[in-house]
Amino acid sequence: MTSDTLTIREMCDLFEVTPRTLRFYEAKELLFPQRDGQKRLFTRRDRARLKLILRGKRFGFSLEEIRQLLDLYYVGDQQATQLGRTLDIARDRLSDMQRQRDELDHAIDDLKSQMALVEDMLAKRDRGRDAAE
Amino acid sequence: MTSDTLTIREMCDLFEVTPRTLRFYEAKELLFPQRDGQKRLFTRRDRARLKLILRGKRFGFSLEEIRQLLDLYYVGDQQATQLGRTLDIARDRLSDMQRQRDELDHAIDDLKSQMALVEDMLAKRDRGRDAAE
DNA sequence: AGAGAAGATGACGTTTACGTAAAGAAGACG
DNA sequence: CGTCTTCTTTACGTAAACGTCATCTTCTCT
């Protein structure tokens, strides 16, 4: 059994991030790699957290918002009050995401129809040019 | 007929942004308010654009990405090559948005089930506490 | 005329999320 | 033993998107 930890480089390759990013996330307390001497070793838990971090970023959440949410996914040594607060935060983020999805659906439709309109314009312009030849 | 233009303050109130933001967007060539002397007057077109800008921001697009897209919605004095490029950009953004929506659906489900799990944990813990009394 | 109020133009400051360069430690290898 | 790599820490730099003065016009109103 390979102990299941990754070096910083392996971690970077796996997630397509830079070492700086991983150290930065550790400094911000989003990741907690173990140490072998002074070298970092990233555990399965770190990988799970990083995955959630990158996902959160794609939805436009700040690292701080993400950090608050991460505790929801690693429930173990939490106080109940802490968990309660985390749940509240999660509820907020959830409704953020649901609103965002609705708006996104809307925006996608808008963009599609606007594109169709422009494509039509271009097509007509081309036909006009052909007819003029 | 009130000529249908808004002062910077009216515009700010309408969209909940600051004057600085509107001037910044103008500097970045996202808005093109008319001038009355040195005062800015925001037109219907500026309002439409600002709406799209703020929407784009909520989806995590940069102002530069948004600027490139805006031309799609204000087709008038465009060259055909320009429009073609804008359409390409639009196609990219569209697939961005579609991917984002799918991922968002996924993330929403994940978050929901994780919340349910934690809520369960808390409920069980409470029942356990009651039983112990 | 004087005093606000609203808007304009610099210009420097701030936060977030890293990039990048310098300098040292530590194991691998010919 | 010397020298690569790989990794570390420390620290200054940077781009984006505004915030925040300070100073200056321009109306407007009493």
mmCIF file of C-alpha atoms (C1' of nucleotides) in Angstrom:
data_model
loop_
_atom_site.group_PDB
_atom_site.id
_atom_site.type_symbol
_atom_site.label_atom_id
_atom_site.label_comp_id
_atom_site.label_asym_id
_atom_site.label_seq_id
_atom_site.Cartn_x
_atom_site.Cartn_y
_atom_site.Cartn_z
ATOM 1 C CA MET A 1 0.000 0.000 0.000
ATOM 2 C CA THR A 2 1.523 3.252 -1.141
ATOM 3 C CA SER A 3 0.269 5.141 1.905
ATOM 4 C CA ASP A 4 -1.831 7.054 -0.561
ATOM 5 C CA THR A 5 -0.250 10.465 -0.291
ATOM 6 C CA LEU A 6 0.979 12.667 -3.122
ATOM 7 C CA THR A 7 3.912 15.012 -3.392
ATOM 8 C CA ILE A 8 3.231 18.563 -4.349
ATOM 9 C CA ARG A 9 4.226 17.890 -7.946
ATOM 10 C CA GLU A 10 1.990 14.844 -8.305
ATOM 11 C CA MET A 11 -0.834 16.859 -6.833
ATOM 12 C CA CYS A 12 -0.181 19.693 -9.278
ATOM 13 C CA ASP A 13 -0.160 17.372 -12.252
ATOM 14 C CA LEU A 14 -3.339 15.703 -11.114
ATOM 15 C CA PHE A 15 -5.302 18.919 -10.749
ATOM 16 C CA GLU A 16 -3.483 21.205 -13.149
ATOM 17 C CA VAL A 17 -2.525 23.800 -10.606
ATOM 18 C CA THR A 18 0.852 25.232 -9.608
ATOM 19 C CA PRO A 19 2.766 24.547 -6.389
ATOM 20 C CA ARG A 20 2.223 28.156 -5.464
ATOM 21 C CA THR A 21 -1.503 27.603 -5.573
ATOM 22 C CA LEU A 22 -1.349 24.623 -3.248
ATOM 23 C CA ARG A 23 0.875 26.444 -0.776
ATOM 24 C CA PHE A 24 -1.416 29.407 -0.987
ATOM 25 C CA TYR A 25 -4.448 27.282 -0.205
ATOM 26 C CA GLU A 26 -2.633 25.777 2.738
ATOM 27 C CA ALA A 27 -1.761 29.237 4.029
ATOM 28 C CA LYS A 28 -5.430 30.134 3.752
ATOM 29 C CA GLU A 29 -6.339 26.972 5.635
ATOM 30 C CA LEU A 30 -8.182 25.285 2.835
ATOM 31 C CA LEU A 31 -5.766 22.349 2.717
ATOM 32 C CA PHE A 32 -3.826 20.611 5.459
ATOM 33 C CA PRO A 33 -1.146 18.417 3.917
ATOM 34 C CA GLN A 34 0.880 16.236 6.237
ATOM 35 C CA ARG A 35 4.609 16.724 6.528
ATOM 36 C CA ASP A 36 7.492 14.396 5.945
ATOM 37 C CA GLY A 37 10.262 16.476 7.363
ATOM 38 C CA GLN A 38 9.516 19.731 5.678
ATOM 39 C CA LYS A 39 7.990 18.264 2.561
ATOM 40 C CA ARG A 40 4.273 18.341 2.068
ATOM 41 C CA LEU A 41 2.301 15.177 1.554
ATOM 42 C CA PHE A 42 -1.224 15.538 0.269
ATOM 43 C CA THR A 43 -3.755 13.028 1.533
ATOM 44 C CA ARG A 44 -6.973 11.694 0.112
ATOM 45 C CA ARG A 45 -8.757 14.296 2.169
ATOM 46 C CA ASP A 46 -6.720 17.079 0.584
ATOM 47 C CA ARG A 47 -7.629 15.769 -2.814
ATOM 48 C CA ALA A 48 -11.313 15.738 -1.970
ATOM 49 C CA ARG A 49 -11.067 19.272 -0.638
ATOM 50 C CA LEU A 50 -9.127 20.571 -3.611
ATOM 51 C CA LYS A 51 -11.729 19.152 -5.930
ATOM 52 C CA LEU A 52 -14.429 21.055 -4.093
ATOM 53 C CA ILE A 53 -12.292 24.187 -4.011
ATOM 54 C CA LEU A 54 -11.807 24.203 -7.756
ATOM 55 C CA ARG A 55 -15.455 23.511 -8.310
ATOM 56 C CA GLY A 56 -16.444 26.351 -6.034
ATOM 57 C CA LYS A 57 -14.112 28.682 -7.879
ATOM 58 C CA ARG A 58 -15.769 27.887 -11.174
ATOM 59 C CA PHE A 59 -19.035 29.053 -9.689
ATOM 60 C CA GLY A 60 -17.533 32.342 -8.681
ATOM 61 C CA PHE A 61 -17.231 31.741 -4.961
ATOM 62 C CA SER A 62 -14.339 33.352 -3.151
ATOM 63 C CA LEU A 63 -11.802 31.209 -1.338
ATOM 64 C CA GLU A 64 -13.199 32.466 1.936
ATOM 65 C CA GLU A 65 -16.720 31.379 1.044
ATOM 66 C CA ILE A 66 -15.378 28.044 -0.034
ATOM 67 C CA ARG A 67 -13.398 27.617 3.161
ATOM 68 C CA GLN A 68 -16.532 28.114 5.207
ATOM 69 C CA LEU A 69 -18.308 25.460 3.199
ATOM 70 C CA LEU A 70 -15.558 22.874 3.264
ATOM 71 C CA ASP A 71 -16.191 22.100 6.891
ATOM 72 C CA LEU A 72 -19.539 20.725 5.820
ATOM 73 C CA TYR A 73 -17.810 18.015 3.877
ATOM 74 C CA TYR A 74 -15.330 17.130 6.553
ATOM 75 C CA VAL A 75 -17.423 16.591 9.567
ATOM 76 C CA GLY A 76 -15.531 14.874 12.287
ATOM 77 C CA ASP A 77 -14.039 17.022 14.945
ATOM 78 C CA GLN A 78 -16.688 19.733 14.688
ATOM 79 C CA GLN A 79 -18.645 21.289 17.492
ATOM 80 C CA ALA A 80 -22.400 21.152 17.006
ATOM 81 C CA THR A 81 -22.714 24.938 17.035
ATOM 82 C CA GLN A 82 -20.027 25.082 14.384
ATOM 83 C CA LEU A 83 -21.911 22.561 12.309
ATOM 84 C CA GLY A 84 -25.126 24.470 12.695
ATOM 85 C CA ARG A 85 -23.499 27.633 11.421
ATOM 86 C CA THR A 86 -21.936 25.717 8.580
ATOM 87 C CA LEU A 87 -25.339 24.381 7.643
ATOM 88 C CA ASP A 88 -26.719 27.905 7.561
ATOM 89 C CA ILE A 89 -23.913 28.953 5.267
ATOM 90 C CA ALA A 90 -24.579 25.932 3.116
ATOM 91 C CA ARG A 91 -28.224 26.866 2.811
ATOM 92 C CA ASP A 92 -27.188 30.325 1.631
ATOM 93 C CA ARG A 93 -24.744 28.940 -0.909
ATOM 94 C CA LEU A 94 -27.328 26.467 -2.093
ATOM 95 C CA SER A 95 -29.849 29.148 -2.854
ATOM 96 C CA ASP A 96 -27.071 31.159 -4.495
ATOM 97 C CA MET A 97 -26.414 28.226 -6.749
ATOM 98 C CA GLN A 98 -30.038 27.586 -7.518
ATOM 99 C CA ARG A 99 -30.603 31.215 -8.409
ATOM 100 C CA GLN A 100 -27.481 31.160 -10.502
ATOM 101 C CA ARG A 101 -28.654 28.091 -12.366
ATOM 102 C CA ASP A 102 -32.007 29.660 -13.174
ATOM 103 C CA GLU A 103 -30.359 32.827 -14.361
ATOM 104 C CA LEU A 104 -27.897 30.782 -16.337
ATOM 105 C CA ASP A 105 -30.696 28.951 -18.133
ATOM 106 C CA HIS A 106 -32.175 32.283 -18.992
ATOM 107 C CA ALA A 107 -28.890 33.716 -20.203
ATOM 108 C CA ILE A 108 -28.198 30.653 -22.318
ATOM 109 C CA ASP A 109 -31.538 31.022 -24.047
ATOM 110 C CA ASP A 110 -30.945 34.722 -24.601
ATOM 111 C CA LEU A 111 -27.504 34.160 -26.016
ATOM 112 C CA LYS A 112 -28.728 31.388 -28.286
ATOM 113 C CA SER A 113 -31.514 33.443 -29.797
ATOM 114 C CA GLN A 114 -29.245 36.454 -30.171
ATOM 115 C CA MET A 115 -26.721 34.273 -31.974
ATOM 116 C CA ALA A 116 -29.422 32.896 -34.233
ATOM 117 C CA LEU A 117 -30.433 36.435 -35.050
ATOM 118 C CA VAL A 118 -26.909 37.426 -35.977
ATOM 119 C CA GLU A 119 -26.362 34.253 -37.970
ATOM 120 C CA ASP A 120 -29.494 35.064 -39.891
ATOM 121 C CA MET A 121 -28.280 38.561 -40.558
ATOM 122 C CA LEU A 122 -25.014 37.275 -41.925
ATOM 123 C CA ALA A 123 -26.777 34.674 -44.062
ATOM 124 C CA LYS A 124 -29.105 37.255 -45.568
ATOM 125 C CA ARG A 125 -26.242 39.614 -46.197
ATOM 126 C CA ASP A 126 -24.448 36.808 -48.043
ATOM 127 C CA ARG A 127 -27.468 35.987 -50.148
ATOM 128 C CA GLY A 128 -27.806 39.680 -50.973
ATOM 129 C CA ARG A 129 -24.200 39.798 -52.082
ATOM 130 C CA ASP A 130 -24.667 36.689 -54.278
ATOM 131 C CA ALA A 131 -27.776 38.140 -55.889
ATOM 132 C CA ALA A 132 -25.888 41.311 -56.742
ATOM 133 C CA GLU A 133 -23.202 39.417 -58.673
ATOM 134 C CA MET B 1 -40.847 62.784 -23.965
ATOM 135 C CA THR B 2 -38.026 62.859 -21.463
ATOM 136 C CA SER B 3 -35.423 62.000 -24.080
ATOM 137 C CA ASP B 4 -35.001 58.786 -22.147
ATOM 138 C CA THR B 5 -31.528 59.309 -20.768
ATOM 139 C CA LEU B 6 -30.425 58.919 -17.165
ATOM 140 C CA THR B 7 -27.917 60.831 -15.093
ATOM 141 C CA ILE B 8 -25.166 58.886 -13.444
ATOM 142 C CA ARG B 9 -26.986 58.902 -10.128
ATOM 143 C CA GLU B 10 -30.246 57.654 -11.597
ATOM 144 C CA MET B 11 -28.316 54.943 -13.351
ATOM 145 C CA CYS B 12 -26.565 53.971 -10.137
ATOM 146 C CA ASP B 13 -29.822 53.774 -8.224
ATOM 147 C CA LEU B 14 -31.422 51.721 -10.941
ATOM 148 C CA PHE B 15 -28.674 49.098 -11.052
ATOM 149 C CA GLU B 16 -27.221 49.366 -7.577
ATOM 150 C CA VAL B 17 -23.731 50.247 -8.646
ATOM 151 C CA THR B 18 -21.489 53.188 -7.782
ATOM 152 C CA PRO B 19 -20.565 56.105 -10.036
ATOM 153 C CA ARG B 20 -17.005 54.837 -9.975
ATOM 154 C CA THR B 21 -18.174 51.579 -11.479
ATOM 155 C CA LEU B 22 -19.973 53.288 -14.352
ATOM 156 C CA ARG B 23 -17.006 55.543 -15.094
ATOM 157 C CA PHE B 24 -14.770 52.505 -14.921
ATOM 158 C CA TYR B 25 -16.919 50.622 -17.401
ATOM 159 C CA GLU B 26 -16.843 53.596 -19.712
ATOM 160 C CA ALA B 27 -13.063 53.751 -19.488
ATOM 161 C CA LYS B 28 -12.991 50.066 -20.383
ATOM 162 C CA GLU B 29 -15.284 50.767 -23.332
ATOM 163 C CA LEU B 30 -18.195 48.734 -22.095
ATOM 164 C CA LEU B 31 -20.504 51.739 -21.927
ATOM 165 C CA PHE B 32 -20.701 54.844 -24.099
ATOM 166 C CA PRO B 33 -22.836 57.458 -22.372
ATOM 167 C CA GLN B 34 -23.585 60.645 -24.266
ATOM 168 C CA ARG B 35 -22.432 63.945 -22.914
ATOM 169 C CA ASP B 36 -24.302 67.067 -22.008
ATOM 170 C CA GLY B 37 -21.402 69.416 -21.556
ATOM 171 C CA GLN B 38 -19.229 67.252 -19.348
ATOM 172 C CA LYS B 39 -22.031 65.370 -17.690
ATOM 173 C CA ARG B 40 -22.716 61.806 -18.694
ATOM 174 C CA LEU B 41 -26.126 60.815 -19.964
ATOM 175 C CA PHE B 42 -26.872 57.121 -20.091
ATOM 176 C CA THR B 43 -29.087 55.932 -22.902
ATOM 177 C CA ARG B 44 -31.375 52.988 -23.320
ATOM 178 C CA ARG B 45 -28.526 51.230 -25.028
ATOM 179 C CA ASP B 46 -26.250 51.782 -22.037
ATOM 180 C CA ARG B 47 -28.889 50.311 -19.797
ATOM 181 C CA ALA B 48 -29.212 47.223 -21.958
ATOM 182 C CA ARG B 49 -25.467 46.814 -21.984
ATOM 183 C CA LEU B 50 -25.098 47.299 -18.251
ATOM 184 C CA LYS B 51 -27.713 44.664 -17.648
ATOM 185 C CA LEU B 52 -25.723 42.211 -19.730
ATOM 186 C CA ILE B 53 -22.495 43.248 -18.046
ATOM 187 C CA LEU B 54 -23.833 42.572 -14.581
ATOM 188 C CA ARG B 55 -25.275 39.291 -15.707
ATOM 189 C CA GLY B 56 -21.973 38.242 -17.220
ATOM 190 C CA LYS B 57 -20.194 39.133 -14.012
ATOM 191 C CA ARG B 58 -22.458 36.887 -12.005
ATOM 192 C CA PHE B 59 -21.375 34.034 -14.217
ATOM 193 C CA GLY B 60 -17.748 34.733 -13.557
ATOM 194 C CA PHE B 61 -16.826 36.288 -16.873
ATOM 195 C CA SER B 62 -14.185 38.978 -16.880
ATOM 196 C CA LEU B 63 -15.030 42.446 -18.108
ATOM 197 C CA GLU B 64 -12.869 41.805 -21.132
ATOM 198 C CA GLU B 65 -14.773 38.653 -22.040
ATOM 199 C CA ILE B 66 -17.998 40.514 -21.568
ATOM 200 C CA ARG B 67 -16.821 43.407 -23.705
ATOM 201 C CA GLN B 68 -16.106 41.036 -26.560
ATOM 202 C CA LEU B 69 -19.583 39.575 -26.291
ATOM 203 C CA LEU B 70 -21.449 42.845 -26.064
ATOM 204 C CA ASP B 71 -20.867 43.578 -29.715
ATOM 205 C CA LEU B 72 -23.080 40.618 -30.467
ATOM 206 C CA TYR B 73 -26.013 42.386 -28.892
ATOM 207 C CA TYR B 74 -25.370 45.681 -30.554
ATOM 208 C CA VAL B 75 -25.032 44.823 -34.145
ATOM 209 C CA GLY B 76 -25.211 47.838 -36.313
ATOM 210 C CA ASP B 77 -22.014 49.383 -37.454
ATOM 211 C CA GLN B 78 -20.094 46.127 -37.409
ATOM 212 C CA GLN B 79 -17.890 44.733 -40.111
ATOM 213 C CA ALA B 80 -18.798 41.219 -41.188
ATOM 214 C CA THR B 81 -15.392 39.842 -40.175
ATOM 215 C CA GLN B 82 -15.861 41.452 -36.791
ATOM 216 C CA LEU B 83 -19.258 39.853 -36.476
ATOM 217 C CA GLY B 84 -17.872 36.487 -37.462
ATOM 218 C CA ARG B 85 -15.246 36.683 -34.766
ATOM 219 C CA THR B 86 -17.840 37.810 -32.270
ATOM 220 C CA LEU B 87 -19.954 34.819 -33.165
ATOM 221 C CA ASP B 88 -17.004 32.531 -32.541
ATOM 222 C CA ILE B 89 -16.486 34.091 -29.162
ATOM 223 C CA ALA B 90 -20.190 33.714 -28.467
ATOM 224 C CA ARG B 91 -20.030 30.036 -29.304
ATOM 225 C CA ASP B 92 -17.180 29.632 -26.820
ATOM 226 C CA ARG B 93 -19.040 31.484 -24.102
ATOM 227 C CA LEU B 94 -22.152 29.491 -24.812
ATOM 228 C CA SER B 95 -20.418 26.189 -24.306
ATOM 229 C CA ASP B 96 -18.773 27.644 -21.191
ATOM 230 C CA MET B 97 -22.200 28.429 -19.871
ATOM 231 C CA GLN B 98 -23.660 25.081 -20.784
ATOM 232 C CA ARG B 99 -20.803 23.255 -19.127
ATOM 233 C CA GLN B 100 -21.167 25.459 -16.115
ATOM 234 C CA ARG B 101 -24.861 24.725 -15.886
ATOM 235 C CA ASP B 102 -24.308 20.992 -15.988
ATOM 236 C CA GLU B 103 -21.624 21.183 -13.378
ATOM 237 C CA LEU B 104 -23.846 23.428 -11.326
ATOM 238 C CA ASP B 105 -26.646 20.886 -11.388
ATOM 239 C CA HIS B 106 -24.207 18.310 -10.207
ATOM 240 C CA ALA B 107 -22.832 20.502 -7.459
ATOM 241 C CA ILE B 108 -26.307 21.392 -6.262
ATOM 242 C CA ASP B 109 -27.175 17.731 -5.912
ATOM 243 C CA ASP B 110 -23.933 17.031 -4.105
ATOM 244 C CA LEU B 111 -24.418 19.882 -1.717
ATOM 245 C CA LYS B 112 -28.002 18.890 -1.032
ATOM 246 C CA SER B 113 -27.168 15.316 -0.181
ATOM 247 C CA GLN B 114 -24.219 16.380 1.923
ATOM 248 C CA MET B 115 -26.471 18.757 3.818
ATOM 249 C CA ALA B 116 -29.017 16.016 4.339
ATOM 250 C CA LEU B 117 -26.281 13.831 5.716
ATOM 251 C CA VAL B 118 -25.168 16.454 8.190
ATOM 252 C CA GLU B 119 -28.720 17.277 9.189
ATOM 253 C CA ASP B 120 -29.244 13.605 9.882
ATOM 254 C CA MET B 121 -26.119 13.487 11.984
ATOM 255 C CA LEU B 122 -27.292 16.410 14.063
ATOM 256 C CA ALA B 123 -30.766 14.908 14.442
ATOM 257 C CA LYS B 124 -29.371 11.597 15.625
ATOM 258 C CA ARG B 125 -27.023 13.319 17.987
ATOM 259 C CA ASP B 126 -29.992 15.212 19.453
ATOM 260 C CA ARG B 127 -32.048 12.046 19.856
ATOM 261 C CA GLY B 128 -29.083 10.424 21.521
ATOM 262 C CA ARG B 129 -28.817 13.309 23.942
ATOM 263 C CA ASP B 130 -32.525 13.138 24.749
ATOM 264 C CA ALA B 131 -32.369 9.405 25.368
ATOM 265 C CA ALA B 132 -29.483 9.900 27.754
ATOM 266 C CA GLU B 133 -31.474 12.294 29.942
ATOM 267 C "C1'" DA C 1 -23.184 86.927 -4.205
ATOM 268 C "C1'" DG C 2 -22.588 82.845 -1.439
ATOM 269 C "C1'" DA C 3 -23.558 78.123 -0.391
ATOM 270 C "C1'" DG C 4 -24.874 73.607 -1.577
ATOM 271 C "C1'" DA C 5 -25.446 69.611 -4.429
ATOM 272 C "C1'" DA C 6 -24.164 66.816 -8.337
ATOM 273 C "C1'" DG C 7 -20.862 65.539 -11.457
ATOM 274 C "C1'" DA C 8 -16.000 65.389 -13.451
ATOM 275 C "C1'" DT C 9 -11.101 64.256 -13.474
ATOM 276 C "C1'" DG C 10 -6.878 62.599 -11.753
ATOM 277 C "C1'" DA C 11 -4.339 59.742 -8.806
ATOM 278 C "C1'" DC C 12 -3.185 56.736 -5.236
ATOM 279 C "C1'" DG C 13 -5.018 52.751 -2.285
ATOM 280 C "C1'" DT C 14 -7.080 48.036 -1.598
ATOM 281 C "C1'" DT C 15 -8.456 43.182 -1.959
ATOM 282 C "C1'" DT C 16 -8.194 38.695 -4.115
ATOM 283 C "C1'" DA C 17 -5.565 35.147 -5.994
ATOM 284 C "C1'" DC C 18 -1.951 33.980 -7.254
ATOM 285 C "C1'" DG C 19 3.176 34.757 -10.198
ATOM 286 C "C1'" DT C 20 7.954 35.001 -9.758
ATOM 287 C "C1'" DA C 21 12.551 35.413 -8.238
ATOM 288 C "C1'" DA C 22 16.081 34.597 -4.493
ATOM 289 C "C1'" DA C 23 18.305 31.644 -1.361
ATOM 290 C "C1'" DG C 24 18.682 27.585 1.347
ATOM 291 C "C1'" DA C 25 17.824 22.401 2.810
ATOM 292 C "C1'" DA C 26 17.752 17.517 1.538
ATOM 293 C "C1'" DG C 27 17.834 13.300 -0.791
ATOM 294 C "C1'" DA C 28 19.544 10.823 -5.330
ATOM 295 C "C1'" DC C 29 23.278 9.662 -8.166
ATOM 296 C "C1'" DG C 30 27.597 9.103 -10.992
ATOM 297 C "C1'" DC D 1 32.321 14.407 -2.830
ATOM 298 C "C1'" DG D 2 30.070 17.392 -5.996
ATOM 299 C "C1'" DT D 3 26.012 18.492 -8.402
ATOM 300 C "C1'" DC D 4 21.276 17.829 -9.869
ATOM 301 C "C1'" DT D 5 16.537 17.867 -8.794
ATOM 302 C "C1'" DT D 6 12.794 18.680 -5.849
ATOM 303 C "C1'" DC D 7 11.116 21.082 -2.347
ATOM 304 C "C1'" DT D 8 11.116 24.772 1.150
ATOM 305 C "C1'" DT D 9 10.500 29.684 2.936
ATOM 306 C "C1'" DT D 10 10.496 34.652 2.310
ATOM 307 C "C1'" DA D 11 9.243 38.375 -0.071
ATOM 308 C "C1'" DC D 12 8.238 41.511 -3.570
ATOM 309 C "C1'" DG D 13 5.324 41.937 -7.976
ATOM 310 C "C1'" DT D 14 0.944 41.869 -10.661
ATOM 311 C "C1'" DA D 15 -3.775 41.995 -12.918
ATOM 312 C "C1'" DA D 16 -8.571 42.856 -12.222
ATOM 313 C "C1'" DA D 17 -12.098 45.627 -10.420
ATOM 314 C "C1'" DC D 18 -13.148 48.858 -8.221
ATOM 315 C "C1'" DG D 19 -12.744 52.311 -3.439
ATOM 316 C "C1'" DT D 20 -11.393 56.598 -1.813
ATOM 317 C "C1'" DC D 21 -9.722 60.991 -1.492
ATOM 318 C "C1'" DA D 22 -8.598 65.747 -3.307
ATOM 319 C "C1'" DT D 23 -9.548 69.274 -6.349
ATOM 320 C "C1'" DC D 24 -12.380 71.596 -9.897
ATOM 321 C "C1'" DT D 25 -16.820 72.862 -12.699
ATOM 322 C "C1'" DT D 26 -21.479 73.872 -13.059
ATOM 323 C "C1'" DC D 27 -26.019 74.543 -11.720
ATOM 324 C "C1'" DT D 28 -29.405 75.823 -8.542
ATOM 325 C "C1'" DC D 29 -31.464 78.115 -4.874
ATOM 326 C "C1'" DT D 30 -32.114 81.567 -1.187
#
